[in-house]
PDB file of C-alpha atoms in Angstrom:
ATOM      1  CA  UNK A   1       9.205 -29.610  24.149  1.00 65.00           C
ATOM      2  CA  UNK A   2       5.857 -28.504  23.890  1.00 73.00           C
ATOM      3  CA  UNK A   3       5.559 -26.056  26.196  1.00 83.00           C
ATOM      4  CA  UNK A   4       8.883 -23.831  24.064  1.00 89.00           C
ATOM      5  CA  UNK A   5       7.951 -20.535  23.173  1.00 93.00           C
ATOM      6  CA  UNK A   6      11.323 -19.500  22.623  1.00 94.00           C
ATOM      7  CA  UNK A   7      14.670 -20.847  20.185  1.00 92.00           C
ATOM      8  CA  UNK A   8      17.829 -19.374  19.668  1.00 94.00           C
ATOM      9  CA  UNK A   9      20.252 -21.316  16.888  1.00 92.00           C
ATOM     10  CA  UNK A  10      23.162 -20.550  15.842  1.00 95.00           C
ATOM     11  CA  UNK A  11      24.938 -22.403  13.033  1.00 91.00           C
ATOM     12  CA  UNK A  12      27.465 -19.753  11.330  1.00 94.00           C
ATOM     13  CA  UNK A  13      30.687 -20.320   9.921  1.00 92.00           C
ATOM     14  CA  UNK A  14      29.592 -24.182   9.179  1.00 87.00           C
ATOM     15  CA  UNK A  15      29.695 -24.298   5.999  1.00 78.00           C
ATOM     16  CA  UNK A  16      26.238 -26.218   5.894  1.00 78.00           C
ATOM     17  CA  UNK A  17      26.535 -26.139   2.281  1.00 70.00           C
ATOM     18  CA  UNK A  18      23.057 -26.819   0.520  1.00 63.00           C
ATOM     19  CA  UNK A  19      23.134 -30.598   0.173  1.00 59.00           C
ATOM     20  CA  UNK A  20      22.757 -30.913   4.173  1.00 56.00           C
ATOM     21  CA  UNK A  21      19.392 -31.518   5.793  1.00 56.00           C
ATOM     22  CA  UNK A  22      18.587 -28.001   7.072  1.00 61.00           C
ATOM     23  CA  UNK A  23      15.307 -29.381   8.653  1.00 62.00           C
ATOM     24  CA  UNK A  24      16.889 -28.309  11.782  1.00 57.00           C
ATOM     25  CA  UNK A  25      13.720 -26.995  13.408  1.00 63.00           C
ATOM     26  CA  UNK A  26      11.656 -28.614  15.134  1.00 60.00           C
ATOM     27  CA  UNK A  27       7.539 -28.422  14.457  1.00 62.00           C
ATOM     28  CA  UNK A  28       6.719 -26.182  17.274  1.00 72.00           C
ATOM     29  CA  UNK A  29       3.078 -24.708  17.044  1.00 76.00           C
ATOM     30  CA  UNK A  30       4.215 -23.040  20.177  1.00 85.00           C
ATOM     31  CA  UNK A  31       7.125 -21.080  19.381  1.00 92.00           C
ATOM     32  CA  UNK A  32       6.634 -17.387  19.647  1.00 96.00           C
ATOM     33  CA  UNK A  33      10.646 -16.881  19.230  1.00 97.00           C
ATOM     34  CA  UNK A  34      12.705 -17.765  16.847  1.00 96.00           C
ATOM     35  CA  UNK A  35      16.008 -16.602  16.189  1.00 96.00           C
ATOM     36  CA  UNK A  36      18.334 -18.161  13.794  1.00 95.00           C
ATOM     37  CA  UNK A  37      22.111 -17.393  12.647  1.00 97.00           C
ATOM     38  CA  UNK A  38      23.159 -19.320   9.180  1.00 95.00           C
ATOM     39  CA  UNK A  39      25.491 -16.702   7.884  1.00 97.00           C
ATOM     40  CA  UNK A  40      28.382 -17.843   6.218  1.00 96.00           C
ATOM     41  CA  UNK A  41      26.969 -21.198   5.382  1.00 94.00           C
ATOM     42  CA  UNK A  42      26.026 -21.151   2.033  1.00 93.00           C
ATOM     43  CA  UNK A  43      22.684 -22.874   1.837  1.00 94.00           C
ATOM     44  CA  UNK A  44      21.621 -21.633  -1.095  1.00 95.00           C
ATOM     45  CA  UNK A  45      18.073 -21.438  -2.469  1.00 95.00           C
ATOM     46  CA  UNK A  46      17.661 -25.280  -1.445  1.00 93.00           C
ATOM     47  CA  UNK A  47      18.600 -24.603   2.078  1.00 92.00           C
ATOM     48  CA  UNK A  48      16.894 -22.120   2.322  1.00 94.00           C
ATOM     49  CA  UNK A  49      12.906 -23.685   1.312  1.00 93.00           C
ATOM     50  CA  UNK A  50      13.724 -25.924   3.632  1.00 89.00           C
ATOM     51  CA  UNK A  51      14.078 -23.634   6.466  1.00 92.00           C
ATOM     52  CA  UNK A  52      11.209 -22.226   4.976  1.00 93.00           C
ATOM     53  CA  UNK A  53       9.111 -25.332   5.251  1.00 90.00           C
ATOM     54  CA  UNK A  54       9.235 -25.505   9.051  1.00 89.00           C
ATOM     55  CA  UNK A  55       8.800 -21.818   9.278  1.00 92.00           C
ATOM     56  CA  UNK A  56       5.351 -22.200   7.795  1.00 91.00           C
ATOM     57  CA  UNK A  57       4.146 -24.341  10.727  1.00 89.00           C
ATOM     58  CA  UNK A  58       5.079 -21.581  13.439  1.00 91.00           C
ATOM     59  CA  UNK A  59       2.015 -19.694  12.254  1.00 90.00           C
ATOM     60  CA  UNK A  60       1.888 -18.276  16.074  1.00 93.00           C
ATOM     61  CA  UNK A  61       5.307 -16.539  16.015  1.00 96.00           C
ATOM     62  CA  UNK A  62       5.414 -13.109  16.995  1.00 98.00           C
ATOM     63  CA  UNK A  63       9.671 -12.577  17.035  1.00 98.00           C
ATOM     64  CA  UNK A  64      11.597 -13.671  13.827  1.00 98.00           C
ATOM     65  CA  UNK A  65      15.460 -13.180  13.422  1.00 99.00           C
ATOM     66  CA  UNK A  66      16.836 -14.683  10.777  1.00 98.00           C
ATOM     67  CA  UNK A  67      20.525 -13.623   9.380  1.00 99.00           C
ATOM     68  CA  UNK A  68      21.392 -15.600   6.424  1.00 98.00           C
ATOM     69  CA  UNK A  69      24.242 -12.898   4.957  1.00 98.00           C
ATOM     70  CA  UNK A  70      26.431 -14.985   2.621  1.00 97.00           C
ATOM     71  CA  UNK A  71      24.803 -18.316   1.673  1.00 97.00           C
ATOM     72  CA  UNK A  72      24.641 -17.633  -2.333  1.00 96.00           C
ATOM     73  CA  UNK A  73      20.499 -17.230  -1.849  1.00 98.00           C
ATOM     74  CA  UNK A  74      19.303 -16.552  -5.289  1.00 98.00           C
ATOM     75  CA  UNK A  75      15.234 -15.266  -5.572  1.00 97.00           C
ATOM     76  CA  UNK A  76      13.730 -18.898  -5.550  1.00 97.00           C
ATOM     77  CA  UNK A  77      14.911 -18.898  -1.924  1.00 97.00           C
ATOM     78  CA  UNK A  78      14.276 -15.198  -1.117  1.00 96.00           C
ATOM     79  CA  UNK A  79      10.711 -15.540  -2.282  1.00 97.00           C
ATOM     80  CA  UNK A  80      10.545 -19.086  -0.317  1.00 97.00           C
ATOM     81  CA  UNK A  81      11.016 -17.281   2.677  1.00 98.00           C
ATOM     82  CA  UNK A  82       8.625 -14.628   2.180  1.00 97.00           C
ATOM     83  CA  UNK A  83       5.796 -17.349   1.071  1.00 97.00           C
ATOM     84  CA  UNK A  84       6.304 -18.718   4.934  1.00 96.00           C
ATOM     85  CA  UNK A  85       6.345 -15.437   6.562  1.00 96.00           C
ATOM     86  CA  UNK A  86       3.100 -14.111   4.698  1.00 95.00           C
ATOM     87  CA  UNK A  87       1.395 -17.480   6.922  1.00 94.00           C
ATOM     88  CA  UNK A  88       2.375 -15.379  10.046  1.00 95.00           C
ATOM     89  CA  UNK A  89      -0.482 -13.446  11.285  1.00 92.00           C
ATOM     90  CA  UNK A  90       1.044 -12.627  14.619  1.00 95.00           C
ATOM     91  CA  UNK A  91       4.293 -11.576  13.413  1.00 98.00           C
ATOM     92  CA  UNK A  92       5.257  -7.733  15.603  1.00 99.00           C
ATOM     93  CA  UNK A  93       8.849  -8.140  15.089  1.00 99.00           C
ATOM     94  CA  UNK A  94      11.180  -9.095  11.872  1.00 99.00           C
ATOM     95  CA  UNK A  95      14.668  -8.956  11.678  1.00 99.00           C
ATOM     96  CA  UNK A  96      16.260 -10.920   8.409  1.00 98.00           C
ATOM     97  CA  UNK A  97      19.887 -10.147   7.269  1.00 99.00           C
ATOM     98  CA  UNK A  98      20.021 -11.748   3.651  1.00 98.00           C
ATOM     99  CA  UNK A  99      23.548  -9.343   2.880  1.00 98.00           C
ATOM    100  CA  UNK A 100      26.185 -10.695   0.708  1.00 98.00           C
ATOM    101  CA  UNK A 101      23.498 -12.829  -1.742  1.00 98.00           C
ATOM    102  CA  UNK A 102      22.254 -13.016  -5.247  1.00 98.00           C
ATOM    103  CA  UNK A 103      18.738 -11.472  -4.783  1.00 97.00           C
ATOM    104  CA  UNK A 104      17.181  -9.916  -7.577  1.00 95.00           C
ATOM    105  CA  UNK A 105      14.410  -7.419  -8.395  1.00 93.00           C
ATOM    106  CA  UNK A 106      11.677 -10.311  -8.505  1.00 91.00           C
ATOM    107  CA  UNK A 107      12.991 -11.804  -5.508  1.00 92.00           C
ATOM    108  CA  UNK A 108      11.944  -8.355  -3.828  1.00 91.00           C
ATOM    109  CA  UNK A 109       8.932  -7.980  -5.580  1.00 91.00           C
ATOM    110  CA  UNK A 110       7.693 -11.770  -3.996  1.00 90.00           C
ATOM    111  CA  UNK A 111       8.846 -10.239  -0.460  1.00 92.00           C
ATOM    112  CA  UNK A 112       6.804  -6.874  -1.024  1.00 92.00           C
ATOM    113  CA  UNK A 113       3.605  -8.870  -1.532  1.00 91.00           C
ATOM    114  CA  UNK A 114       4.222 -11.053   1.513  1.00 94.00           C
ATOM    115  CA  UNK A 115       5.241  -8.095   3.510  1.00 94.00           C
ATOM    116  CA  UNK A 116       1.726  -6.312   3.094  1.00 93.00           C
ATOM    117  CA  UNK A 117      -0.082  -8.935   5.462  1.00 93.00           C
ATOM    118  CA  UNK A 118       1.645  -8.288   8.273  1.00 95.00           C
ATOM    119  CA  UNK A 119      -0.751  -5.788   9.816  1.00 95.00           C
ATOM    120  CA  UNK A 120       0.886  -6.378  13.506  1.00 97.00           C
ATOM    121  CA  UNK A 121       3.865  -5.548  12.340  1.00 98.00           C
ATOM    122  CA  UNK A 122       5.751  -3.021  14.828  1.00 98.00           C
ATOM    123  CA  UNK A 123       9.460  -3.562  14.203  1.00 98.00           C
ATOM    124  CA  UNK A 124      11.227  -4.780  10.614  1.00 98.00           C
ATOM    125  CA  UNK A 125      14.919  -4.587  10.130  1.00 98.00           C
ATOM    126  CA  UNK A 126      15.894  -6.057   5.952  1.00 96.00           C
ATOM    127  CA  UNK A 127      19.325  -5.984   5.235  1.00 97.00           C
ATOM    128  CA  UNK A 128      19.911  -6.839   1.322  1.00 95.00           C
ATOM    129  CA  UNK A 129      22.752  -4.943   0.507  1.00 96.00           C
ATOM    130  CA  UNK A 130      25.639  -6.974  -1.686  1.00 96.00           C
ATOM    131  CA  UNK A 131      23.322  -8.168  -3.771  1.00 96.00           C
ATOM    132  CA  UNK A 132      21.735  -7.434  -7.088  1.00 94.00           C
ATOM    133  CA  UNK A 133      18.962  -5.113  -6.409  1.00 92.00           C
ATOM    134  CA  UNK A 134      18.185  -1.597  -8.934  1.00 87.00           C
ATOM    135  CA  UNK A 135      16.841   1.534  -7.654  1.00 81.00           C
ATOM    136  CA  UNK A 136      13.170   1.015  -8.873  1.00 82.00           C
ATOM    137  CA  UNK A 137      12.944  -2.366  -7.445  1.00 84.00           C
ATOM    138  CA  UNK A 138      13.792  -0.351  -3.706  1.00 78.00           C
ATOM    139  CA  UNK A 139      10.795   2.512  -4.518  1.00 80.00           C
ATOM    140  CA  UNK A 140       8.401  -0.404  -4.931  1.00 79.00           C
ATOM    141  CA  UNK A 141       9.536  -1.936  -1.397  1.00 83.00           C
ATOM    142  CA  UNK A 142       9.131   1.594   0.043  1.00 85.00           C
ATOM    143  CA  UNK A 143       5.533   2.044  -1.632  1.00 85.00           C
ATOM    144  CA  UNK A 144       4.445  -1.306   0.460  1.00 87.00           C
ATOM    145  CA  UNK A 145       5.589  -0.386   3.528  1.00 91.00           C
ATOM    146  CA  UNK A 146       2.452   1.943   3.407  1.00 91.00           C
ATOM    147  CA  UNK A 147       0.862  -1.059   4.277  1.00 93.00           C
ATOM    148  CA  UNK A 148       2.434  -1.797   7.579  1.00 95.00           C
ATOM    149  CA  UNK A 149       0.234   0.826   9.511  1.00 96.00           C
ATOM    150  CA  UNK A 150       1.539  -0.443  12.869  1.00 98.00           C
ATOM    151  CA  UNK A 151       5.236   0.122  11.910  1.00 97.00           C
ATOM    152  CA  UNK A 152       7.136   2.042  14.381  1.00 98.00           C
ATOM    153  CA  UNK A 153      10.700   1.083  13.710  1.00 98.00           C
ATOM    154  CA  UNK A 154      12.363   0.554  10.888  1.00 97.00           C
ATOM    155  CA  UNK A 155      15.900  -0.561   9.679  1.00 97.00           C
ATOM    156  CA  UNK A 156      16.353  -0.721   5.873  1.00 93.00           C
ATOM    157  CA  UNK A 157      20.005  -1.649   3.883  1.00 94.00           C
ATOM    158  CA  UNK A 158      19.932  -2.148   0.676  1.00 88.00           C
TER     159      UNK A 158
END
């Protein structure tokens, strides 16, 4: 499977829970796709670094979709995930539905600074709403999207 650039999974409605193995992708210095469907799961922070983990070897990924809405992430995840996608460089496109969770303000605040190096970034879709969020924390997100100087679509829900 070296030559894959692109991977579609979809896990939903398993119930994963966060005590299983979620190494479930593959090191793939390829990859330029990834799209991956957890919702309904919960994973929880736990699951969620693991995921993380392998993301941080796809450092030539341009395409990320990740929907994670309902796994009972809390900020230690949240921020796990941004730590992996601030080692993209050739990120365009980022879709991640993390809906229905226990995200905080600092779990935000981790994302915002992670967010600000993606200076290919064309396309970002963040759903967050259901979960735990105030209003400044959302000015602050908007303030670093001044950043993203390639942007040219944008889906926000908090």
């Amino acid at each position: 499977m070296k030559e894959l650039q692109s991977l579609n999974i979809d896990l939903s409605w398993n119930y994963l829970g966060y005590n299983q193995n979620l190494q479930i992708l593959p090191f793939q210095r390829n990859l330029l796709i990834l799209i991956i469907n957890l919702r309904w799961n919960s994973i929880g922070d736990q699951g969620l670094t693991c995921i993380s983990d392998s993301i941080i070897k796809m450092r030539n990924l341009q395409y990320l979709d990740i929907d994670l809405f309902n796994n009972q992430i809390q900020n230690n995840g949240y921020s796990a995930l941004a730590r992996s996608i601030g080692y993209i460089k050739n990120l365009v496109k980022l879709n991640i539905n993390l809906g229905k969770n226990i995200i905080k303000d600092n779990g935000v605040i981790n994302f915002n600074k992670e967010i600000q190096k993606q200076k290919n970034l064309v396309e970002l879709a963040l759903i967050l709403d259901e979960n735990q969020i105030g209003y400044n924390t959302n000015l602050h997100f908007y303030n670093s999207l001044n950043y993203l100087t390639k942007l040219k679509n944008l889906i926000l829900k908090f």
